[in-house]
XYZ file of C-alpha atoms in Angstrom:
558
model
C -20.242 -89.879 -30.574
C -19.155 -86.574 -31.810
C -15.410 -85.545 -31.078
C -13.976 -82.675 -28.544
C -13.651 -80.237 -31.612
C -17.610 -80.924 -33.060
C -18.549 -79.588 -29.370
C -16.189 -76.442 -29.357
C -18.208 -72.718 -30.219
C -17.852 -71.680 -33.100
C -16.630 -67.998 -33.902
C -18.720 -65.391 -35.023
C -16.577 -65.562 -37.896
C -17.088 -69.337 -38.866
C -20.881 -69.354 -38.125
C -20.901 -66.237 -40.135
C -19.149 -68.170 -43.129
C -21.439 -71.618 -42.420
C -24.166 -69.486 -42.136
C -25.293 -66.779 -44.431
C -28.722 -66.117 -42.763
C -26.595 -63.988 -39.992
C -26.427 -60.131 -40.844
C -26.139 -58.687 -37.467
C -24.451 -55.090 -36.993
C -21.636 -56.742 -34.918
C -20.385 -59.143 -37.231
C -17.204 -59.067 -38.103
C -16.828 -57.675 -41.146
C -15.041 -59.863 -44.074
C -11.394 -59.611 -44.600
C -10.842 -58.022 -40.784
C -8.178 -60.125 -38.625
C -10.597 -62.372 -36.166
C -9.846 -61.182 -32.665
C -7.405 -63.182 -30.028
C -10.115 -65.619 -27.710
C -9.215 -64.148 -24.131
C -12.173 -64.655 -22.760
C -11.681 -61.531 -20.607
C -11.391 -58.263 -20.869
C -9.145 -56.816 -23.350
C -5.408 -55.344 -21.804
C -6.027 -51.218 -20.497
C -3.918 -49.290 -22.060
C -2.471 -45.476 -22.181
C -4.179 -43.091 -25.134
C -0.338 -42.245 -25.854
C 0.110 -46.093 -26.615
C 0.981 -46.434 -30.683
C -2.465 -47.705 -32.146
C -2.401 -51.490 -33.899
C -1.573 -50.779 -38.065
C 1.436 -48.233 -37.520
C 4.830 -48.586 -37.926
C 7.127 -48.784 -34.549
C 9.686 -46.173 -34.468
C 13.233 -47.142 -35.521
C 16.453 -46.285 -34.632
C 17.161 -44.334 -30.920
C 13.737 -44.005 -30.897
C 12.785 -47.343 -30.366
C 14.718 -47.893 -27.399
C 13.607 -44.517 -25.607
C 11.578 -45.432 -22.607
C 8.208 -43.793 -22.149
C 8.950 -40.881 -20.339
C 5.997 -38.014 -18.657
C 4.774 -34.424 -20.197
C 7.990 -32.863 -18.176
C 10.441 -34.910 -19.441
C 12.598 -32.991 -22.342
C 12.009 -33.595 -25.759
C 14.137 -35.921 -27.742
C 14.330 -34.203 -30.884
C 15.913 -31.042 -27.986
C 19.205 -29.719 -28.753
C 21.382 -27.897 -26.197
C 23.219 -26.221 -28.523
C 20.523 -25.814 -31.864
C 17.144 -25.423 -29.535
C 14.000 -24.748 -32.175
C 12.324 -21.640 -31.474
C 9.475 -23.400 -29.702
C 11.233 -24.811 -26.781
C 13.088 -23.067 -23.749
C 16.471 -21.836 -24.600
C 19.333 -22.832 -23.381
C 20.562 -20.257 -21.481
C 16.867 -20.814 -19.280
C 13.935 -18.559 -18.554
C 15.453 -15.776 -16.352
C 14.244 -15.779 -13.258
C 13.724 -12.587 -10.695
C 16.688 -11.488 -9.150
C 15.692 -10.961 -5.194
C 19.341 -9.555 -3.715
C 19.253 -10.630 0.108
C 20.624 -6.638 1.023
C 17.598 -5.171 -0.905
C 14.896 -3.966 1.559
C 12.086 -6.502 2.030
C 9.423 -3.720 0.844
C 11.239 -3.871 -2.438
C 11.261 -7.453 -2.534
C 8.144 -8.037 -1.620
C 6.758 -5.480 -3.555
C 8.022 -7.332 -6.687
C 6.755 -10.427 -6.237
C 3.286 -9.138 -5.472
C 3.571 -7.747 -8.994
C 4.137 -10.973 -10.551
C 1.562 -13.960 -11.194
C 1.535 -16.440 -8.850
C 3.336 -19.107 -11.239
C 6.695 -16.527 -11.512
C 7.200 -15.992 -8.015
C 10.491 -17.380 -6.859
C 9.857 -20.199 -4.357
C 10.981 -19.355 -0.918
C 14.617 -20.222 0.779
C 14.459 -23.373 2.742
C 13.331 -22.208 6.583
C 15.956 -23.518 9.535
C 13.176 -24.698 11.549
C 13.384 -26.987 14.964
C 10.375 -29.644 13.761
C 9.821 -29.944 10.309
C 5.917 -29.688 10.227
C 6.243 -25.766 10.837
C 3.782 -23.464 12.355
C -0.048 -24.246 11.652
C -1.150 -22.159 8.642
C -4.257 -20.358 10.438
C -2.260 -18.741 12.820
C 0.596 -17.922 10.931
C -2.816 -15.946 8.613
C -3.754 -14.788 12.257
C -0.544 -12.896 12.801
C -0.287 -11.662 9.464
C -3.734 -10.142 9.703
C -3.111 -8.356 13.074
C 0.117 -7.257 11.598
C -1.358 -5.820 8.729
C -4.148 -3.943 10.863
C -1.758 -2.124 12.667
C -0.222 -0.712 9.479
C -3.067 0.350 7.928
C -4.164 1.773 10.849
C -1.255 4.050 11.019
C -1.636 5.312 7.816
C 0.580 2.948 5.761
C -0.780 2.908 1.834
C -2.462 -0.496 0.993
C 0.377 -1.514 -1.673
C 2.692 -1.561 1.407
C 0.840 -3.051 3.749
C -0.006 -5.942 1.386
C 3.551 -6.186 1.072
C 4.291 -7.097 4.717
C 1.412 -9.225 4.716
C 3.489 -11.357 1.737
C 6.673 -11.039 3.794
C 5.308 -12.283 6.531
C 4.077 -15.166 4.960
C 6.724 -15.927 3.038
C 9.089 -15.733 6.442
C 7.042 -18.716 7.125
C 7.228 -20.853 4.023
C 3.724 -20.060 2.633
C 4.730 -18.552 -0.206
C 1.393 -19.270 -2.232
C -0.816 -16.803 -0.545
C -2.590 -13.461 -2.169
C -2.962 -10.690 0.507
C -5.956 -8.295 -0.278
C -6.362 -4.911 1.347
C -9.260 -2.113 1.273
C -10.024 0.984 4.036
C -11.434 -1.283 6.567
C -10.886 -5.159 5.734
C -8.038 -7.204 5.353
C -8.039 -10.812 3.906
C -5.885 -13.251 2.743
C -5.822 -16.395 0.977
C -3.335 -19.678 0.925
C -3.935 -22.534 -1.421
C -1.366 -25.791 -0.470
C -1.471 -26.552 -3.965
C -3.179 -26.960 -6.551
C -5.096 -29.732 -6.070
C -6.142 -28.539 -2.324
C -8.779 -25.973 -1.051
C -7.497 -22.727 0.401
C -7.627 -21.458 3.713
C -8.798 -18.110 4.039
C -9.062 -15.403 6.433
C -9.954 -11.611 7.141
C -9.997 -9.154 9.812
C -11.814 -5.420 9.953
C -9.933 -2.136 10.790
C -12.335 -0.342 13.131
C -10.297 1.679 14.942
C -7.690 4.174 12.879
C -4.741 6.260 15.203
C -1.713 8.282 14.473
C 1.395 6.860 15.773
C 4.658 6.663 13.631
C 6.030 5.016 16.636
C 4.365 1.939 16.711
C 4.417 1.849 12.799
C 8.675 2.060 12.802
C 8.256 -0.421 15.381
C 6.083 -2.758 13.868
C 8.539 -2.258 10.550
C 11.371 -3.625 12.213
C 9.791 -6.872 13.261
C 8.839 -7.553 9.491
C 12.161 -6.525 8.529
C 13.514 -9.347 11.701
C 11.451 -11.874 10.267
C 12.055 -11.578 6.691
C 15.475 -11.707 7.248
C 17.311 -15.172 5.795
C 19.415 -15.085 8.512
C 17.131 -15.542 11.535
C 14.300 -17.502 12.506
C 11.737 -16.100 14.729
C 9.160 -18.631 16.343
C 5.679 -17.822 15.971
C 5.110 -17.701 19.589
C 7.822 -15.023 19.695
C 6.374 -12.860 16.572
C 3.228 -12.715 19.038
C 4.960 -11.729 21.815
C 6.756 -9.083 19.961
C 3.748 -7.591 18.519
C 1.480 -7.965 22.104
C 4.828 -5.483 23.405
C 4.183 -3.080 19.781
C 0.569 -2.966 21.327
C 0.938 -2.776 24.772
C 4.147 0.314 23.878
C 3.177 4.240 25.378
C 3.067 6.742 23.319
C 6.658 8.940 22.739
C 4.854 12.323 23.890
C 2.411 12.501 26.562
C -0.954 15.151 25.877
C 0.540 18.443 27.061
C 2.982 17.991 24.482
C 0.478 17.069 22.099
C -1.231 19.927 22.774
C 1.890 22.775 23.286
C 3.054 21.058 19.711
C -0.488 21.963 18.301
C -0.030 25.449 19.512
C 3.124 25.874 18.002
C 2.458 24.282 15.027
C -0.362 27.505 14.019
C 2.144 29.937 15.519
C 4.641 28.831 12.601
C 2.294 28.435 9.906
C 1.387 31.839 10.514
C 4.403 32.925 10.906
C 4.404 31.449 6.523
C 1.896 33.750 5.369
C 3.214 37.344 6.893
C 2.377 37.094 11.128
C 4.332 38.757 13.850
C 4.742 38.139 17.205
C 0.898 39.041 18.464
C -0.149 36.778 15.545
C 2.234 33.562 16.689
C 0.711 34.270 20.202
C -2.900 34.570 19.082
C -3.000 31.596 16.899
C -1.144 29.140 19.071
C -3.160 29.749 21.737
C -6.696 29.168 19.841
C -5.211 25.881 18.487
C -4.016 24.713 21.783
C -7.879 25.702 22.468
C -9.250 24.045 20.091
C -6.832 20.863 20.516
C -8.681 20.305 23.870
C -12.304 20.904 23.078
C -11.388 18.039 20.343
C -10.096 15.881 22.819
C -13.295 16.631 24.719
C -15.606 15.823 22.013
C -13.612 12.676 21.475
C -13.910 11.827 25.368
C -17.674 11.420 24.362
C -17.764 9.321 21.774
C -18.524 11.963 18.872
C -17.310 11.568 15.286
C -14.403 12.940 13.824
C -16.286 15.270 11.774
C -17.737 17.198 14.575
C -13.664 17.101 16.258
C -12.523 18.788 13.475
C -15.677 21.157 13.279
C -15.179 22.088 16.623
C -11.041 22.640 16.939
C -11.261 24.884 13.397
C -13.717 27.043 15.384
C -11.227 28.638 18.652
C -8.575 29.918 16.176
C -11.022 31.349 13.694
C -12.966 33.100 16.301
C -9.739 34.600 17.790
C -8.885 36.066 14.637
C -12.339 37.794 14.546
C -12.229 38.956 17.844
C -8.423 40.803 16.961
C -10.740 42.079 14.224
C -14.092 43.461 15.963
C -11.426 45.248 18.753
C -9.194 47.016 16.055
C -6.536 45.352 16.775
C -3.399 46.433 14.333
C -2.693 42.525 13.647
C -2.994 39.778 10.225
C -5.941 38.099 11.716
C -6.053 36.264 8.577
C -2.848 35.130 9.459
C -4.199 33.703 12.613
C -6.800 31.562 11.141
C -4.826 30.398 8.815
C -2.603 29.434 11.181
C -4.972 27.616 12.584
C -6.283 25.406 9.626
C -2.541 23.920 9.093
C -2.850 22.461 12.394
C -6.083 20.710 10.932
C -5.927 19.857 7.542
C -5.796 15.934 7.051
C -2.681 16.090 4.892
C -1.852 12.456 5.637
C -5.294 10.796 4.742
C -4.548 12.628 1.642
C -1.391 11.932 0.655
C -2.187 7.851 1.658
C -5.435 8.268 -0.712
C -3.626 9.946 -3.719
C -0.486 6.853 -3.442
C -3.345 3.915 -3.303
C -4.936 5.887 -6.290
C -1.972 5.891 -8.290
C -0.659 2.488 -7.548
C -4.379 0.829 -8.123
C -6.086 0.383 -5.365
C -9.161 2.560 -6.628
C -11.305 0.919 -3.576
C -8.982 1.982 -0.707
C -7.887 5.318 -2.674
C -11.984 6.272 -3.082
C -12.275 5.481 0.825
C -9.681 7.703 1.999
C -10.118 10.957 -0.206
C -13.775 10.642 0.900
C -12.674 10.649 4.354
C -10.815 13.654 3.732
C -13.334 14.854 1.853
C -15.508 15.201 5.215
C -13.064 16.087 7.188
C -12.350 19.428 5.110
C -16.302 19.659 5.400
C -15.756 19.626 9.200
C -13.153 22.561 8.832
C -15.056 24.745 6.561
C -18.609 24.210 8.625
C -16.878 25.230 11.918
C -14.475 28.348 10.530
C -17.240 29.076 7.985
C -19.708 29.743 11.296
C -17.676 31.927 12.747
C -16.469 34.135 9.717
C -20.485 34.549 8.866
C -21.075 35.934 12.596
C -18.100 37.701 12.054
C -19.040 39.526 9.052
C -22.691 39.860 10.507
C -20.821 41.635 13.459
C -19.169 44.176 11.259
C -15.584 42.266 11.346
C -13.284 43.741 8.576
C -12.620 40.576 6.810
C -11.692 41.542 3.174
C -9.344 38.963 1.599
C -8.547 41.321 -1.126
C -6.169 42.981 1.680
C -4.550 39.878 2.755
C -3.793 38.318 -0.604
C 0.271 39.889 -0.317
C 2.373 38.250 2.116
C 5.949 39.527 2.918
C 9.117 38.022 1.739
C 11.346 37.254 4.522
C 13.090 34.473 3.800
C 14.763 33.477 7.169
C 11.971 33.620 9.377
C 9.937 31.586 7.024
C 12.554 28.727 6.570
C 12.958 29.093 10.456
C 9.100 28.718 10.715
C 8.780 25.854 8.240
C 11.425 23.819 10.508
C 9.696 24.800 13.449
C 6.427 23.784 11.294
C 7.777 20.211 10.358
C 9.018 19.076 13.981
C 6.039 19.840 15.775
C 3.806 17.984 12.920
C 6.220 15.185 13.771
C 5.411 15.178 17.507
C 1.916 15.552 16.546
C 1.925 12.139 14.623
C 4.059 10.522 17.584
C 7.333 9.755 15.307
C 10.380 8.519 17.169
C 12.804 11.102 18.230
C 15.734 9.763 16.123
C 13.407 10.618 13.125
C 12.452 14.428 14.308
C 15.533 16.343 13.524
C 15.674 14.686 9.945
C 12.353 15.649 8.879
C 12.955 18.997 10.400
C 15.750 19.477 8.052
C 13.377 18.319 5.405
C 10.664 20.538 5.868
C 13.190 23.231 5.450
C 14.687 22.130 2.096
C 11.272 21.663 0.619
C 9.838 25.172 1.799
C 13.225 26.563 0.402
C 12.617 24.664 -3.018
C 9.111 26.389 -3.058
C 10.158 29.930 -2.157
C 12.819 29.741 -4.555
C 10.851 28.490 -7.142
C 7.491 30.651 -6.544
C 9.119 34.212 -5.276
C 12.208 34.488 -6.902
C 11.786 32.270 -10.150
C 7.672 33.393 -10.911
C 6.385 30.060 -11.435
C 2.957 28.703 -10.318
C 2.797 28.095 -6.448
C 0.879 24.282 -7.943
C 4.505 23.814 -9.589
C 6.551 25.087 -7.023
C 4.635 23.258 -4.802
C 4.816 19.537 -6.523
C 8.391 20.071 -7.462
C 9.231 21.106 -3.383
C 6.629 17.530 -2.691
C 8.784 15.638 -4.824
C 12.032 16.366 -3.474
C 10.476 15.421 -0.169
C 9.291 12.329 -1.536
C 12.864 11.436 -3.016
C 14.618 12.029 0.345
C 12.194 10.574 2.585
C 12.197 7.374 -0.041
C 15.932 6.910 0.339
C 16.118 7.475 4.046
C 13.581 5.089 5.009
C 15.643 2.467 2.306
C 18.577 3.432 3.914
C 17.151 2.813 7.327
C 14.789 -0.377 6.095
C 11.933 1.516 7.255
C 8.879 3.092 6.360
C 8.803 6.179 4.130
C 5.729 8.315 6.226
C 7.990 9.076 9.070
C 10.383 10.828 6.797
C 7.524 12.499 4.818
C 4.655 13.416 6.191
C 5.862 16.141 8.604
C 7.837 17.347 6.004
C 5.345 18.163 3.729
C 3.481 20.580 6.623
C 4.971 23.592 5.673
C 2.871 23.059 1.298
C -0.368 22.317 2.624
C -2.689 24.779 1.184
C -4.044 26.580 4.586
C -4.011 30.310 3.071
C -5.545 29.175 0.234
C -8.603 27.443 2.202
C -8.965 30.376 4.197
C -9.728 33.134 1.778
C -11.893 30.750 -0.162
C -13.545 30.578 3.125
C -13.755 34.008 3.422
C -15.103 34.671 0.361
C -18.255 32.183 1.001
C -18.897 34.313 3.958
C -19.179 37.530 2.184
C -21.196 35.825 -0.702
C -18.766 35.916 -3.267
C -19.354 32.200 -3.904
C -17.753 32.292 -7.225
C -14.744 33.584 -6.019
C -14.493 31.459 -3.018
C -15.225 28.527 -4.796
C -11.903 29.137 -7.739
C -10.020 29.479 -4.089
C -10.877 26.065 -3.007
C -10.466 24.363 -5.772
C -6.748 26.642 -6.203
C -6.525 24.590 -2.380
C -7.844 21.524 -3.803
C -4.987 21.763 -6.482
C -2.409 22.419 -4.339
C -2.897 19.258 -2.345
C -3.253 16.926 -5.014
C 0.008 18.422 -6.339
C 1.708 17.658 -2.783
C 0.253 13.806 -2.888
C 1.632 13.501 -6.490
C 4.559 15.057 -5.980
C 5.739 12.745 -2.848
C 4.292 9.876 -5.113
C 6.431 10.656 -8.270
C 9.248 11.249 -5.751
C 8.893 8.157 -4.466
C 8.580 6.494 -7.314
C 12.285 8.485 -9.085
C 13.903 6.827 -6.298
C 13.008 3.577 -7.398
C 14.624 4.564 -11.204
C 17.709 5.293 -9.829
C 18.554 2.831 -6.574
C 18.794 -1.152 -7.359
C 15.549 -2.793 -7.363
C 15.072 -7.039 -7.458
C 14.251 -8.128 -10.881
C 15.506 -5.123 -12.760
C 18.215 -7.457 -15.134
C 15.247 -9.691 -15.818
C 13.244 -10.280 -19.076
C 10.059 -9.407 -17.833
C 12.171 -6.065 -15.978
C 9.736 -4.066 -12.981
C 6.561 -4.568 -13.332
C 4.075 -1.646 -12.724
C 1.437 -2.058 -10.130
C -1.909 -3.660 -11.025
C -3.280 -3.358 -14.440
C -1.173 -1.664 -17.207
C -1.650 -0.288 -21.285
C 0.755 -3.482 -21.759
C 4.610 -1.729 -21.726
């Protein structure tokens, strides 16, 4: 009988050694350790384990329990840190004060990656699951419509989109915004999908209003202190929408008359003149109302409104009257020109949103088509009827300093009823139409320098004040700028290039619009730069950090 060891299996190794005839690839390999008999499968293990052959570690080391990637190096010194790990004083973080206005803070983190942002305060919230993340997107969205459809620029609006957001603990979100479509994206976390959402912006209105109003409740629910409910952040922003407007239409419409009456009161008009051009705005204020009562575009509006005062001016003209009908027309194109859109398109230009900035100057862009179609109709009939209309006459406009700084204030608080501003906002921009038309005269008609200078150095100024006030009141910076800036806009300018057309002196009329087009891309820079000064000088969040304020969108680097 053969024993218990003559029937055990032999090794690889020993039937290897017994016999020589076996030369398979497997084989084990003379002088190699013969491997444990398990009879399973060999012990997992981590690819950080120290492979078999190596020596252990000795000393501290050997003791040190296996710690993960986040876990601070051993050879780390607090006091002698190597050059390739975090110092010891920390990474310096963003510095968001709590008394800083939310567009500041939020305007900094949206200028940071995603990975630097500061994560948000700890909400005081009744239940701990919190709001449902599509409707907290949902009200952020409608929030965001209604600023950008009151003319708020898109780097603003995206930062109350973020505020809003963050109010609610979702602090990993990336607002987007162009002319017509908001969006905006949450990802959880890294490991989860995002959630996504977008609304369109079909409808666009003028009402500063609403906008201050709709201001304060991101300011009330950005605030650390309190802790708005979702259900009442809708039911504040249902009341925003349901609100009247400040001024009913015959306001409006006496505001539009006196609004030409003033502006041509600027360029050298008496008494007749004030008359005749307020009442062929007021004119052509309600045949735009009509046209928009049916449906029509904007372009034919502002086609047909340029066309009362322009044709009053021709009349005063054709009947010999002793009066500055240019003065009249021109009177009449302030009350039109879409200084707003362009100011909003210039400030989304220069702060890099090319998309939104290329959708609203081509806005304006038809718009001033509009104006010049309808005035440019009624000049040619003019001049076909034998109208004197020779700008060469109406180039020099009087000096008299009091009635134009009287007319620019006049100017400046009915542009501000025009755009439905609250009436604890009118006498301040009022006050700051009349500094910057004082800046320009002083600048252009007693210093000699270039009315494009004058005119962004007088912008800027505007710019500076209306930036602090609206800090000052946590507010938005259009109420406090926008009027103010009525009194620049390049209406005499427009006019005689106009006029020029008309008579076929295309060359000339064409230098004229683009001295207009000049002009108003000096006021949008100038109440951008302005803006932007402000900034330089007041405290902003993150200023004492490493990485200091970081420009908007792409930069050369600095």
């Amino acid at each position: 009988m053969t024993s218990a060891e003559d029937r055990k299996p032999q090794s690889d190794e020993a039937r290897s050694v017994y016999d020589p005839e076996i030369t398979s690839e497997f084989a084990i390999p003379d002088g190699l350790a013969v491997p444990k008999p398990g009879g399973g499968e060999s012990e997992t293990s981590s690819e950080f384990a120290v492979p078999e052959g190596l020596q252990a570690p000795e000393g501290p080391a050997a003791t040190e329990p296996e710690g993960s990637a986040f876990s601070t190096p051993r050879t780390y010194s607090a006091k002698h840190a190597p050059a390739a790990f975090t110092p010891p004083t920390g990474v310096p973080l963003v510095s968001l004060t709590k008394d800083a206005p939310w567009q500041d803070r939020m305007r900094t983190m949206l200028r940071m990656p995603v990975a630097e942002r500061p994560a948000p305060e700890p909400l005081h919230k009744e239940d701990e699951t919190g709001p449902a993340v599509p409707r907290v997107l949902d009200l952020t969205l409608r929030i965001g419509e209604l600023l950008l459809a009151g003319g708020e620029n898109a780097e603003d609006v995206e930062a109350a989109m973020f505020a809003v957001c963050r109010s609610y603990g979702l602090d990993r979100c990336e607002p987007n915004v162009t002319f017509t479509l908001l969006s905006i994206s949450y990802q959880p976390s890294l490991v989860e999908d995002p959630v996504t959402a977008s609304r369109t912006v079909r409808r666009r209105g003028t009402d500063y209003t609403r906008l201050a109003a709709v201001y304060q409740l991101v300011d009330d629910l950005s605030h650390p202190e309190t802790a708005f409910s979702l259900e009442e952040a809708y039911r504040r922003l249902a009341e925003i929408r349901r609100n009247r407007h400040p001024y009913p239409g015959w306001v409006l419409t006496s505001a539009s008359g006196l609004l030409a009456g003033a502006a041509s009161v600027l360029v050298g008009g008496d008494v007749i003149v004030f008359v005749a051009a307020a009442l062929g705005a007021m004119l052509g204020d309600r045949l735009a109302w009509l046209c928009a009562g049916r449906g029509l575009p904007e372009f034919y509006q502002f086609t047909v409104a340029a066309m009362p005062p322009a044709a009053i001016g021709v009349a005063l003209t054709v009947a010999h009257v002793d009066v500055k009908a240019s003065a009249v027309i021109t009177g009449g194109l302030f009350a039109l020109l879409p200084g707003r859109a362009l100011v909003a398109g210039v400030q989304d230009g220069l702060t890099g949103f090319y998309i939104t900035a290329s959708a609203r100057l081509l806005e304006v862009m038809y718009l001033f088509v509009g104006i010049v179609v309808g005035v440019l109709v009624v000049l040619y009939f003019g001049v076909q009827l034998g109208a004197d209309l020779n700008p060469d006459v109406v180039l020099v406009i009087e000096k008299r300093p009091l009635w134009q700084i009287g007319a620019s204030m006049l100017l400046s608080l009915t542009f501000a009823v025009l755009l439905q501003q609250e009436r604890s906002t009118v006498l301040v921009v009022t006050l700051n139409g009349g500094v910057a038309w004082s800046v320009y005269g002083a600048l252009h008609y007693v210093g000699g320098i270039s009315p494009v200078a004058s005119t962004a150095v007088a912008a800027g100024l505007v710019g500076l004040f209306g930036q602090m006030l609206s800090r000052y009141r946590f507010a938005s910076a259009l109420p406090y700028t926008t009027a103010a800036i009525g009194p620049l806009l390049p209406g005499s300018a427009t006019y005689f290039g106009l006029l020029s057309i008309a008579r076929d002196d295309v060359d000339k009329g064409l230098v004229s619009l683009a001295t207009a087009a000049s002009l108003a891309m000096a006021i949008a820079i100038g109440v951008n730069l302005g803006s932007e000064i402000s900034r330089l000088f007041l405290r902003v969040p993150g200023g004492a950090s490493a990485a200091g304020r970081r420009a908007a969108k792409r930069t050369r680097g600095f």
